[in-house]
Short mmCIF file of C-alpha atoms and ligand atoms in Angstrom, two decimals:
data_model
loop_
_atom_site.label_atom_id
_atom_site.label_comp_id
_atom_site.label_asym_id
_atom_site.label_seq_id
_atom_site.Cartn_x
_atom_site.Cartn_y
_atom_site.Cartn_z
CA UNK A 51 18.13 -31.14 7.24
CA UNK A 52 21.22 -33.01 8.43
CA UNK A 53 21.16 -34.44 11.93
CA UNK A 54 23.14 -32.15 14.26
CA UNK A 55 24.82 -35.24 15.74
CA UNK A 56 26.70 -35.65 12.45
CA UNK A 57 28.66 -32.44 13.07
CA UNK A 58 31.91 -32.65 15.03
CA UNK A 59 31.66 -30.44 18.12
CA UNK A 60 34.87 -28.45 18.74
CA UNK A 61 34.27 -27.30 22.30
CA UNK A 62 32.73 -30.38 23.89
CA UNK A 63 34.74 -31.07 27.05
CA UNK A 64 32.90 -28.57 29.27
CA UNK A 65 29.36 -29.18 28.01
CA UNK A 66 26.79 -29.35 30.80
CA UNK A 67 24.00 -31.73 29.85
CA UNK A 68 20.45 -30.75 30.86
CA UNK A 69 18.63 -33.69 32.49
CA UNK A 70 15.00 -32.89 31.73
CA UNK A 71 14.96 -30.79 28.55
CA UNK A 72 11.20 -31.10 28.10
CA UNK A 73 10.57 -29.57 31.53
CA UNK A 74 12.93 -26.65 30.83
CA UNK A 75 11.37 -25.99 27.43
CA UNK A 76 7.90 -25.91 29.01
CA UNK A 77 9.11 -23.39 31.61
CA UNK A 78 10.80 -21.23 28.98
CA UNK A 79 7.57 -21.22 26.97
CA UNK A 80 5.70 -20.04 30.04
CA UNK A 81 8.19 -17.19 30.49
CA UNK A 82 8.65 -15.87 26.92
CA UNK A 83 5.66 -17.40 25.05
CA UNK A 84 5.71 -20.34 22.64
CA UNK A 85 6.88 -18.28 19.67
CA UNK A 86 9.92 -16.93 21.49
CA UNK A 87 11.67 -20.19 22.33
CA UNK A 88 13.06 -22.85 20.04
CA UNK A 89 14.92 -26.13 20.28
CA UNK A 90 14.64 -26.85 16.54
CA UNK A 91 17.92 -28.09 15.04
CA UNK A 92 17.91 -25.37 12.37
CA UNK A 93 17.81 -22.68 15.09
CA UNK A 94 20.36 -24.40 17.32
CA UNK A 95 22.72 -24.67 14.33
CA UNK A 96 22.45 -20.93 13.65
CA UNK A 97 23.75 -20.13 17.14
CA UNK A 98 26.70 -22.56 17.25
CA UNK A 99 29.28 -19.87 16.38
CA UNK A 100 30.15 -16.22 16.26
CA UNK A 101 32.22 -14.64 13.46
CA UNK A 102 35.63 -15.89 14.63
CA UNK A 103 37.39 -16.44 11.33
CA UNK A 104 38.44 -19.98 12.22
CA UNK A 105 34.71 -20.71 12.35
CA UNK A 106 34.66 -20.42 8.54
CA UNK A 107 37.22 -23.25 8.31
CA UNK A 108 35.13 -25.37 10.70
CA UNK A 109 31.92 -24.71 8.78
CA UNK A 110 33.61 -25.87 5.56
CA UNK A 111 34.75 -29.03 7.36
CA UNK A 112 31.31 -29.80 8.83
CA UNK A 113 32.33 -28.90 12.38
CA UNK A 114 30.50 -26.72 14.89
CA UNK A 115 32.03 -24.74 17.72
CA UNK A 116 29.46 -25.06 20.52
CA UNK A 117 25.91 -26.39 20.73
CA UNK A 118 23.13 -24.56 22.60
CA UNK A 119 20.06 -26.38 23.95
CA UNK A 120 17.49 -23.58 23.53
CA UNK A 121 17.26 -20.26 21.74
CA UNK A 122 15.06 -17.58 23.32
CA UNK A 123 13.98 -14.17 22.03
CA UNK A 124 12.67 -12.37 25.14
CA UNK A 125 10.74 -9.11 24.78
CA UNK A 126 10.88 -7.63 28.29
CA UNK A 127 13.43 -7.20 31.08
CA UNK A 128 11.15 -9.21 33.38
CA UNK A 129 11.31 -12.18 30.98
CA UNK A 130 15.12 -12.06 30.97
CA UNK A 131 15.11 -11.85 34.74
CA UNK A 132 12.84 -14.93 34.95
CA UNK A 133 15.06 -16.91 32.53
CA UNK A 134 18.07 -16.13 34.72
CA UNK A 135 16.23 -17.19 37.88
CA UNK A 136 15.21 -20.47 36.24
CA UNK A 137 18.76 -21.04 34.99
CA UNK A 138 20.14 -20.48 38.47
CA UNK A 139 17.75 -23.00 39.98
CA UNK A 140 18.63 -25.58 37.31
CA UNK A 141 22.33 -24.58 36.88
CA UNK A 142 21.93 -24.06 33.14
CA UNK A 143 24.33 -21.76 31.23
CA UNK A 144 22.86 -18.61 29.67
CA UNK A 145 24.58 -16.84 26.79
CA UNK A 146 23.60 -13.29 25.81
CA UNK A 147 23.67 -12.89 22.03
CA UNK A 148 23.70 -9.62 20.07
CA UNK A 149 24.33 -10.20 16.36
CA UNK A 150 27.13 -12.77 16.62
CA UNK A 151 29.73 -10.55 14.92
CA UNK A 152 32.23 -11.02 17.76
CA UNK A 153 35.52 -12.53 16.62
CA UNK A 154 36.94 -14.08 19.81
CA UNK A 155 34.26 -16.69 20.56
CA UNK A 156 32.37 -14.52 23.08
CA UNK A 157 28.89 -15.68 22.03
CA UNK A 158 29.78 -19.35 21.43
CA UNK A 159 27.81 -21.63 23.81
CA UNK A 160 30.82 -23.71 24.90
CA UNK A 161 28.91 -25.20 27.86
CA UNK A 162 25.61 -25.53 25.94
CA UNK A 163 22.56 -23.92 27.57
CA UNK A 164 20.10 -21.15 26.76
CA UNK A 165 20.88 -18.42 24.24
CA UNK A 166 19.21 -15.09 25.03
CA UNK A 167 19.05 -13.37 21.65
CA UNK A 168 18.56 -9.64 22.24
CA UNK A 169 17.13 -8.82 18.79
CA UNK A 170 13.66 -7.96 20.11
CA UNK A 171 15.20 -5.21 22.25
CA UNK A 172 15.47 -2.99 19.20
CA UNK A 173 13.68 0.28 20.00
CA UNK A 174 15.37 3.66 19.78
CA UNK A 175 13.63 5.25 22.75
CA UNK A 176 14.62 8.91 22.90
CA UNK A 177 16.96 11.54 21.53
CA UNK A 178 17.66 14.46 23.86
CA UNK A 179 18.96 17.37 21.78
CA UNK A 180 20.08 19.57 24.67
CA UNK A 181 21.87 16.77 26.50
CA UNK A 182 23.12 15.28 23.20
CA UNK A 183 22.12 11.74 24.15
CA UNK A 184 20.21 8.85 22.65
CA UNK A 185 18.55 6.16 24.74
CA UNK A 186 18.34 2.85 22.98
CA UNK A 187 17.53 -0.79 23.68
CA UNK A 188 20.64 -2.93 23.59
CA UNK A 189 19.66 -5.26 20.74
CA UNK A 190 19.44 -2.32 18.33
CA UNK A 191 21.48 -2.82 15.18
CA UNK A 192 24.37 -0.35 14.81
CA UNK A 193 23.59 0.75 11.26
CA UNK A 194 19.89 1.25 12.06
CA UNK A 195 20.90 3.49 14.95
CA UNK A 196 23.38 5.52 12.92
CA UNK A 197 20.93 5.94 10.00
CA UNK A 198 18.20 7.06 12.38
CA UNK A 199 20.53 9.59 14.02
CA UNK A 200 21.83 10.87 10.66
CA UNK A 201 18.26 11.51 9.51
CA UNK A 202 17.73 13.71 12.58
CA UNK A 203 21.01 15.61 12.07
CA UNK A 204 23.28 13.68 14.48
CA UNK A 205 25.95 11.05 14.44
CA UNK A 206 26.77 8.51 17.07
CA UNK A 207 30.43 8.56 16.01
CA UNK A 208 30.81 4.83 16.78
CA UNK A 209 31.39 3.15 13.43
CA UNK A 210 33.00 -0.29 13.82
CA UNK A 211 33.66 -2.13 10.57
CA UNK A 212 30.89 -4.49 11.68
CA UNK A 213 28.37 -1.60 11.89
CA UNK A 214 25.85 -3.38 9.63
CA UNK A 215 25.78 -6.56 11.75
CA UNK A 216 26.55 -5.69 15.37
CA UNK A 217 24.39 -4.43 18.24
CA UNK A 218 24.71 -1.78 20.93
CA UNK A 219 24.80 -4.48 23.64
CA UNK A 220 27.59 -6.36 21.84
CA UNK A 221 29.60 -3.13 21.49
CA UNK A 222 29.35 -2.47 25.23
CA UNK A 223 30.01 -6.09 26.26
CA UNK A 224 33.13 -6.26 24.07
CA UNK A 225 34.28 -2.68 24.78
CA UNK A 226 34.46 -1.99 21.08
CA UNK A 227 36.10 0.82 19.10
CA UNK A 228 34.96 2.35 15.82
CA UNK A 229 36.74 3.73 12.77
CA UNK A 230 36.16 7.36 13.89
CA UNK A 231 37.42 6.71 17.41
CA UNK A 232 40.26 9.23 17.56
CA UNK A 233 37.77 12.12 17.68
CA UNK A 234 34.62 10.58 19.16
CA UNK A 235 36.20 8.07 21.54
CA UNK A 236 35.49 4.38 22.10
CA UNK A 237 32.26 2.88 23.42
CA UNK A 238 33.31 3.37 27.06
CA UNK A 239 33.55 7.12 26.39
CA UNK A 240 30.00 7.12 25.05
CA UNK A 241 27.97 5.15 27.59
CA UNK A 242 26.31 7.58 30.02
CA UNK A 243 23.63 5.39 31.59
CA UNK A 244 22.62 1.74 31.45
CA UNK A 245 20.09 -0.88 32.50
CA UNK A 246 21.62 -4.25 33.36
CA UNK A 247 20.17 -7.55 34.62
CA UNK A 248 22.45 -9.40 37.02
CA UNK A 249 23.03 -13.18 36.73
CA UNK A 250 20.55 -13.90 39.55
CA UNK A 251 17.84 -11.81 37.95
CA UNK A 252 18.10 -8.44 39.73
CA UNK A 253 17.43 -5.47 37.47
CA UNK A 254 19.85 -2.52 37.94
CA UNK A 255 19.29 0.96 36.50
CA UNK A 256 22.36 3.19 36.39
CA UNK A 257 21.55 6.91 36.25
CA UNK A 258 22.28 8.95 33.13
CA UNK A 259 24.58 11.71 34.24
CA UNK A 260 27.51 13.64 32.75
CA UNK A 261 29.66 12.79 35.79
CA UNK A 262 29.33 11.92 39.46
CA UNK A 263 31.74 11.33 42.34
CA UNK A 264 29.34 9.12 44.25
CA UNK A 265 31.66 6.19 44.76
CA UNK A 266 33.37 3.86 42.29
CA UNK A 267 31.80 3.45 38.87
CA UNK A 268 30.17 0.05 39.36
CA UNK A 269 28.53 0.24 35.93
CA UNK A 270 31.95 0.16 34.25
CA UNK A 271 32.18 -3.53 35.20
CA UNK A 272 29.66 -4.31 32.50
CA UNK A 273 31.51 -2.38 29.79
CA UNK A 274 33.87 -5.07 28.58
CA UNK A 275 32.23 -7.69 30.82
CA UNK A 276 31.70 -9.93 27.78
CA UNK A 277 28.20 -10.82 28.98
CA UNK A 278 29.63 -12.71 31.98
CA UNK A 279 28.52 -10.31 34.75
CA UNK A 280 25.18 -9.01 33.51
CA UNK A 281 22.89 -8.64 30.53
CA UNK A 282 22.65 -5.08 29.21
CA UNK A 283 19.11 -4.21 28.15
CA UNK A 284 19.23 -0.45 27.62
CA UNK A 285 21.87 2.28 27.30
CA UNK A 286 22.02 6.04 27.03
CA UNK A 287 24.85 7.05 24.70
CA UNK A 288 26.49 10.31 23.69
CA UNK A 289 25.70 11.71 20.24
CA UNK A 290 27.06 14.68 18.24
CA UNK A 291 25.64 17.07 15.67
CA UNK A 292 26.30 15.67 12.19
CA UNK A 293 29.59 17.22 11.02
CA UNK A 294 29.28 20.36 8.91
CA UNK A 295 32.28 19.47 6.80
CA UNK A 296 34.79 16.70 6.20
CA UNK A 297 38.38 16.94 4.87
CA UNK A 298 40.24 13.98 3.40
CA UNK A 299 44.03 13.89 3.72
CA UNK A 300 46.61 11.21 2.91
CA UNK A 301 50.38 11.00 3.13
CA UNK A 302 52.88 8.30 2.15
CA UNK A 303 55.94 7.95 4.40
CA UNK A 304 59.32 6.34 3.64
CA UNK A 305 59.24 4.30 6.88
CA UNK A 306 56.80 3.01 9.48
CA UNK A 307 58.72 5.01 12.10
CA UNK A 308 58.18 8.28 10.17
CA UNK A 309 54.44 7.62 9.97
CA UNK A 310 54.23 6.91 13.71
CA UNK A 311 56.22 10.01 14.56
CA UNK A 312 54.01 12.25 12.41
CA UNK A 313 50.77 10.98 13.98
CA UNK A 314 52.22 11.16 17.49
CA UNK A 315 53.15 14.80 16.95
CA UNK A 316 49.69 15.61 15.54
CA UNK A 317 48.00 14.25 18.67
CA UNK A 318 50.52 15.99 20.92
CA UNK A 319 49.28 19.28 19.44
CA UNK A 320 45.78 18.25 20.53
CA UNK A 321 44.57 17.75 16.98
CA UNK A 322 42.20 14.79 16.81
CA UNK A 323 41.28 13.78 13.26
CA UNK A 324 38.19 11.55 13.44
CA UNK A 325 40.00 8.86 11.44
CA UNK A 326 43.70 8.07 11.36
CA UNK A 327 44.93 4.83 9.79
CA UNK A 328 48.54 3.81 9.26
CA UNK A 329 49.09 0.84 6.92
CA UNK A 330 52.45 -0.94 7.04
CA UNK A 331 54.32 -1.38 3.75
CA UNK A 332 52.65 -4.73 2.91
CA UNK A 333 49.14 -3.49 3.70
CA UNK A 334 49.87 -0.34 1.70
CA UNK A 335 50.49 -2.52 -1.36
CA UNK A 336 47.32 -4.50 -0.60
CA UNK A 337 45.03 -1.47 -0.22
CA UNK A 338 46.77 1.30 -2.17
CA UNK A 339 48.82 -0.56 -4.82
CA UNK A 340 47.22 1.69 -7.46
CA UNK A 341 48.58 4.90 -5.89
CA UNK A 342 51.88 5.69 -7.64
CA UNK A 343 53.25 7.94 -4.87
CA UNK A 344 52.67 5.19 -2.29
CA UNK A 345 54.94 2.63 -4.00
CA UNK A 346 57.30 1.08 -1.37
CA UNK A 347 55.91 3.45 1.24
CA UNK A 348 53.71 3.48 4.32
CA UNK A 349 50.29 5.03 3.69
CA UNK A 350 48.45 7.11 6.29
CA UNK A 351 44.88 8.34 5.78
CA UNK A 352 43.20 11.07 7.84
CA UNK A 353 39.62 12.32 8.01
CA UNK A 354 39.06 15.61 9.84
CA UNK A 355 35.42 16.54 10.47
CA UNK A 356 33.30 18.99 12.44
CA UNK A 357 32.72 22.72 12.03
CA UNK A 358 34.57 24.26 9.09
CA UNK A 359 36.76 26.76 10.99
CA UNK A 360 38.18 24.04 13.23
CA UNK A 361 38.55 21.49 10.44
CA UNK A 362 40.51 24.03 8.35
CA UNK A 363 42.94 24.46 11.23
CA UNK A 364 43.20 20.70 11.79
CA UNK A 365 43.99 20.27 8.10
CA UNK A 366 46.80 22.85 8.18
CA UNK A 367 48.44 21.34 11.27
CA UNK A 368 48.03 17.74 10.06
CA UNK A 369 49.61 18.53 6.69
CA UNK A 370 52.47 20.60 8.17
CA UNK A 371 53.31 17.84 10.65
CA UNK A 372 53.25 15.11 7.99
CA UNK A 373 55.54 17.12 5.73
CA UNK A 374 57.97 17.80 8.58
CA UNK A 375 58.23 14.02 9.00
CA UNK A 376 59.02 13.22 5.35
CA UNK A 377 55.42 12.58 4.28
CA UNK A 378 54.44 12.89 0.61
CA UNK A 379 50.99 14.34 0.01
CA UNK A 380 48.85 11.78 -1.88
CA UNK A 381 45.66 13.87 -1.94
CA UNK A 382 42.07 12.79 -1.37
CA UNK A 383 41.90 9.72 -3.62
CA UNK A 384 43.34 7.16 -1.15
CA UNK A 385 40.84 8.32 1.48
CA UNK A 386 37.96 8.14 -1.00
CA UNK A 387 39.11 4.59 -1.80
CA UNK A 388 39.13 3.80 1.94
CA UNK A 389 35.56 5.15 2.29
CA UNK A 390 34.41 2.97 -0.62
CA UNK A 391 36.01 -0.22 0.69
CA UNK A 392 35.92 0.20 4.46
CA UNK A 393 33.15 -2.35 5.08
CA UNK A 394 34.53 -4.89 2.60
CA UNK A 395 35.46 -8.23 4.18
CA UNK A 396 35.38 -10.62 1.21
CA UNK A 397 39.17 -11.00 1.21
CA UNK A 398 39.33 -12.49 4.71
CA UNK A 399 36.08 -14.45 4.58
CA UNK A 400 36.98 -16.19 1.28
CA UNK A 401 40.50 -17.23 2.36
CA UNK A 402 39.39 -20.30 4.39
CA UNK A 403 38.05 -21.91 1.19
CA UNK A 404 41.73 -22.47 0.25
CA UNK A 405 42.45 -24.32 3.50
CA UNK A 406 44.11 -21.25 4.96
CA UNK A 407 43.62 -20.24 8.58
CA UNK A 408 43.39 -16.45 8.79
CA UNK A 409 42.64 -14.09 11.66
CA UNK A 410 43.23 -10.67 13.13
CA UNK A 411 44.62 -9.78 16.57
CA UNK A 412 44.47 -6.27 18.00
CA UNK A 413 46.74 -5.13 20.80
CA UNK A 414 47.43 -1.89 22.71
CA UNK A 415 50.77 -0.18 23.22
CA UNK A 416 52.14 3.10 24.54
CA UNK A 417 54.03 5.34 22.09
CA UNK A 418 57.37 4.72 23.69
CA UNK A 419 57.65 1.12 22.48
CA UNK A 420 55.15 1.15 19.60
CA UNK A 421 57.57 0.85 16.66
CA UNK A 422 59.78 -1.66 18.47
CA UNK A 423 56.72 -3.78 19.33
CA UNK A 424 55.49 -3.85 15.76
CA UNK A 425 58.79 -5.27 14.49
CA UNK A 426 59.08 -7.69 17.40
CA UNK A 427 55.58 -9.19 16.95
CA UNK A 428 56.28 -9.68 13.23
CA UNK A 429 59.61 -11.33 13.96
CA UNK A 430 58.32 -13.87 16.51
CA UNK A 431 55.12 -14.76 14.66
CA UNK A 432 57.02 -15.37 11.40
CA UNK A 433 58.80 -18.23 13.21
CA UNK A 434 55.53 -20.16 13.72
CA UNK A 435 55.60 -23.18 11.41
CA UNK A 436 53.05 -22.87 8.61
CA UNK A 437 52.77 -19.10 8.71
CA UNK A 438 52.27 -17.46 5.30
CA UNK A 439 52.18 -13.81 6.33
CA UNK A 440 51.61 -11.33 9.12
CA UNK A 441 50.93 -7.62 8.48
CA UNK A 442 49.57 -4.70 10.48
CA UNK A 443 47.78 -1.40 10.45
CA UNK A 444 47.06 1.04 13.26
CA UNK A 445 43.54 2.42 13.47
CA UNK A 446 43.12 3.76 17.02
CA UNK A 447 45.21 6.60 18.41
CA UNK A 448 45.62 8.40 21.73
CA UNK A 449 47.99 11.14 22.85
CA UNK A 450 49.71 8.36 24.84
CA UNK A 451 49.56 5.27 22.67
CA UNK A 452 48.03 3.26 19.82
CA UNK A 453 45.95 0.20 18.98
CA UNK A 454 47.68 -2.14 16.48
CA UNK A 455 45.70 -4.52 14.29
CA UNK A 456 47.64 -7.55 13.05
CA UNK A 457 46.40 -9.88 10.31
CA UNK A 458 47.98 -13.33 9.98
CA UNK A 459 47.40 -16.28 7.69
CA UNK A 460 48.91 -19.73 7.46
CA UNK A 461 48.44 -23.36 6.50
CA UNK A 462 48.65 -25.61 9.55
CA UNK A 463 51.56 -28.06 9.33
CA UNK A 464 50.58 -31.72 8.93
CA UNK A 465 50.99 -32.54 12.63
CA UNK A 466 48.66 -29.72 13.78
CA UNK A 467 44.92 -29.15 13.61
CA UNK A 468 43.58 -25.77 12.46
CA UNK A 469 42.79 -24.92 16.08
CA UNK A 470 46.27 -25.88 17.33
CA UNK A 471 47.94 -23.70 14.69
CA UNK A 472 45.51 -20.86 15.39
CA UNK A 473 46.14 -21.09 19.14
CA UNK A 474 49.89 -21.16 18.60
CA UNK A 475 49.82 -17.85 16.70
CA UNK A 476 47.41 -16.27 19.20
CA UNK A 477 49.48 -17.41 22.18
CA UNK A 478 52.73 -16.24 20.54
CA UNK A 479 51.32 -12.75 20.00
CA UNK A 480 49.80 -12.56 23.49
CA UNK A 481 52.98 -13.75 25.20
CA UNK A 482 55.16 -11.31 23.24
CA UNK A 483 52.87 -8.39 24.01
CA UNK A 484 52.64 -9.28 27.70
CA UNK A 485 56.41 -9.72 27.99
CA UNK A 486 56.88 -6.24 26.52
CA UNK A 487 54.32 -4.49 28.71
CA UNK A 488 51.46 -3.96 26.26
CA UNK A 489 47.84 -5.07 26.45
CA UNK A 490 46.87 -8.22 24.54
CA UNK A 491 43.44 -6.95 23.56
CA UNK A 492 42.57 -3.50 22.25
CA UNK A 493 38.91 -3.71 21.20
CA UNK A 494 37.65 -7.19 20.31
CA UNK A 495 37.11 -8.28 23.92
CA UNK A 496 38.26 -11.46 25.68
CA UNK A 497 35.89 -14.25 24.56
CA UNK A 498 37.46 -17.70 24.44
CA UNK A 499 40.72 -16.68 22.79
CA UNK A 500 42.08 -14.53 25.60
CA UNK A 501 40.50 -16.06 28.73
CA UNK A 502 43.48 -18.21 29.68
CA UNK A 503 45.71 -15.15 29.79
CA UNK A 504 43.57 -12.95 32.02
CA UNK A 505 45.68 -13.41 35.16
CA UNK A 506 48.80 -12.46 33.18
CA UNK A 507 47.15 -9.29 31.87
CA UNK A 508 45.56 -8.30 35.20
CA UNK A 509 48.02 -9.67 37.76
CA UNK A 510 46.65 -9.99 41.30
CA UNK A 511 43.69 -7.75 40.47
CA UNK A 512 42.23 -10.68 38.54
CA UNK A 513 41.73 -12.62 41.82
CA UNK A 514 39.51 -9.77 43.03
CA UNK A 515 37.63 -9.68 39.75
CA UNK A 516 37.00 -13.43 40.07
CA UNK A 517 35.56 -12.86 43.56
CA UNK A 518 33.17 -10.26 42.14
CA UNK A 519 32.09 -12.80 39.50
CA UNK A 520 31.54 -15.45 42.21
CA UNK A 521 29.46 -13.01 44.24
CA UNK A 522 27.28 -11.93 41.32
CA UNK A 523 27.09 -15.34 39.67
CA UNK A 524 27.65 -18.07 42.31
CA UNK A 525 26.51 -20.84 39.95
CA UNK A 526 28.62 -19.57 37.03
CA UNK A 527 25.64 -19.64 34.71
CA UNK A 528 26.22 -16.40 32.80
CA UNK A 529 28.33 -16.99 29.69
CA UNK A 530 30.67 -19.57 31.23
CA UNK A 531 33.87 -20.36 29.34
CA UNK A 532 34.70 -16.67 28.81
CA UNK A 533 36.99 -14.33 30.77
CA UNK A 534 36.95 -16.38 34.02
CA UNK A 535 37.48 -19.88 32.61
CA UNK A 536 37.72 -21.34 29.15
CA UNK A 537 38.30 -24.28 26.87
CA UNK A 538 41.78 -23.26 25.63
CA UNK A 539 44.39 -25.30 27.46
CA UNK A 540 47.49 -23.40 26.40
CA UNK A 541 48.51 -19.97 27.65
CA UNK A 542 48.70 -18.41 31.10
CA UNK A 543 46.90 -20.00 34.02
CA UNK A 544 43.71 -18.47 35.40
C1 LIG B 806 34.13 -7.93 9.75
C2 LIG B 806 34.16 -7.52 11.18
C3 LIG B 806 34.60 -6.27 11.52
C4 LIG B 806 34.66 -5.87 12.85
N1 LIG B 806 35.06 -4.61 13.14
C5 LIG B 806 35.13 -4.20 14.42
C6 LIG B 806 35.55 -2.89 14.74
O1 LIG B 806 35.83 -2.06 13.86
N2 LIG B 806 35.63 -2.55 16.04
C7 LIG B 806 35.29 -3.42 17.03
O2 LIG B 806 35.39 -3.06 18.20
N3 LIG B 806 34.89 -4.67 16.76
C8 LIG B 806 34.78 -5.09 15.49
N4 LIG B 806 34.36 -6.35 15.20
C9 LIG B 806 34.00 -7.28 16.29
C10 LIG B 806 32.50 -7.25 16.68
O3 LIG B 806 31.72 -6.74 15.67
C11 LIG B 806 32.32 -6.45 17.93
O4 LIG B 806 32.93 -7.14 19.00
C12 LIG B 806 30.86 -6.16 18.32
O5 LIG B 806 30.89 -5.32 19.42
C13 LIG B 806 30.05 -7.40 18.65
O6 LIG B 806 28.69 -7.05 18.66
P1 LIG B 806 27.53 -8.15 18.49
O7 LIG B 806 26.24 -7.47 18.73
O8 LIG B 806 27.65 -8.85 17.20
O9 LIG B 806 27.88 -9.10 19.69
P2 LIG B 806 27.94 -10.70 19.77
O10 LIG B 806 29.00 -11.22 18.88
O11 LIG B 806 26.59 -11.27 19.64
O12 LIG B 806 28.41 -10.86 21.27
C14 LIG B 806 29.66 -10.40 21.69
C15 LIG B 806 29.78 -10.59 23.21
O13 LIG B 806 28.88 -9.71 23.85
C16 LIG B 806 27.96 -10.43 24.65
N5 LIG B 806 26.69 -9.70 24.52
C17 LIG B 806 26.00 -9.42 23.40
N6 LIG B 806 24.92 -8.68 23.69
C18 LIG B 806 24.92 -8.49 25.03
C19 LIG B 806 24.08 -7.80 25.94
N7 LIG B 806 22.98 -7.16 25.54
N8 LIG B 806 24.40 -7.82 27.26
C20 LIG B 806 25.51 -8.47 27.70
N9 LIG B 806 26.33 -9.13 26.88
C21 LIG B 806 26.06 -9.13 25.57
C22 LIG B 806 27.96 -11.85 24.11
O14 LIG B 806 27.64 -12.80 25.10
C23 LIG B 806 29.40 -11.98 23.66
O15 LIG B 806 30.22 -12.33 24.74
C24 LIG B 806 34.28 -6.77 13.87
C25 LIG B 806 33.79 -8.03 13.52
C26 LIG B 806 33.73 -8.41 12.19
C27 LIG B 806 33.21 -9.76 11.85
#
């Protein structure tokens, strides 16, 4: 085993050193038991990063993003509460950790401290058939949950591409969105009740209820809270009967604008295919180069699912609307291909081996400016020195707007580090989106990458949010370096 000191630490400026590590380790052992705490280098190394793609470049270069002091695997809410109380007394950072599939640095221990890995909170507690709910511990793996539900005749409908390696708690903390989101909604539409532990150790239980008008929805603070305001330990989520039938539809359009117009009109008629994905011309070549009718076109795939009578109607309206907007029917094959490859990430994860910095950035826009925005983001990012390409697809749709997903890659120019180049592209996209009135983050959360821009996104409301954070977490121990402060120097001021 290499000595951890030999690795270059990327985020080192804000590290808080713990004075008496032995004392803290002894206390942690008393709280969670000797087998549920570790300070071994091999364990610390495993929790130095999340799945931010730039992390692959750093790993290849022998660099680590952040270094924790202890890893803990608590088994009860009381243990988590005790860890938080200890951390408050000693002013030690605590970082909740789901499965580390986040891509914006949310789980990176930039200040060091104690990782609370939620993997032992993995019980599926109850399905209620009449209410159509499942109650689940927050460390439960997404694919385990979906498989369990499928076997009982249900679906959760939340299928992020990271389904196999993300947890319920991570979904809620990052306000995530799945591939079938146009019909089933995003995670915030699914959470009906929750148990949360506040930074000072108080345990809150939010009622499971279809709706209430009993004041503001306090629990919403934790959906998208990025693990900075509380640790989610349990959630009750919506589920649906497993769809009776599924129809696969695809159309190739002459222009990006035609494809946007067709999908906008479909939603305006209150038709919600579970999946809609528009691939720009370059991504169409990348994913559907083998489809003759899609040559030099923009591919759109649809999946309609549910009870047969409704799906038949959805199919008719979807096809009619595509044809009215110059779409060419490409049949089921492109959608079958999408189903076969939808969890495949080898392309992006192997790119860093060639010295390339690659990443994805998702943003939100209303329909009115969607097409204009797409072209504008491409235009400004292409001016960044070292950029090789930027492309986009759209995978989340609303009657009022869309979620774009940009992929960029480049080789940093000689005078820039990987991180500087990466930040330049991120900041260029964020600034462009903010200037044009969009939202700089659609579903990957804030993490490190977006923290410095929070006051630009939120305006004055961010001052109030910061006061709430100060009230709940006066010692700033819960996931510091995310949302409310952060190690990135460029960008808007907090
Ligand atoms: C290949 C790939 C594909 C992806 N596809 C999608 C996609 O389709 N849709 C999408 O939305 N995202 C996607 N993501 C991003 C990522 O999977 C999601 O953000 C996911 O929600 C993170 O879950 P996790 O359990 O891995 O969380 P982690 O990465 O462990 O943590 C994420 C954040 O949540 C906090 N956190 C974790 N658990 C808790 C808890 N119990 N209580 C409080 N805070 C907590 C952490 O501190 C951190 O800030 C993808 C990522 C990859 C690598």
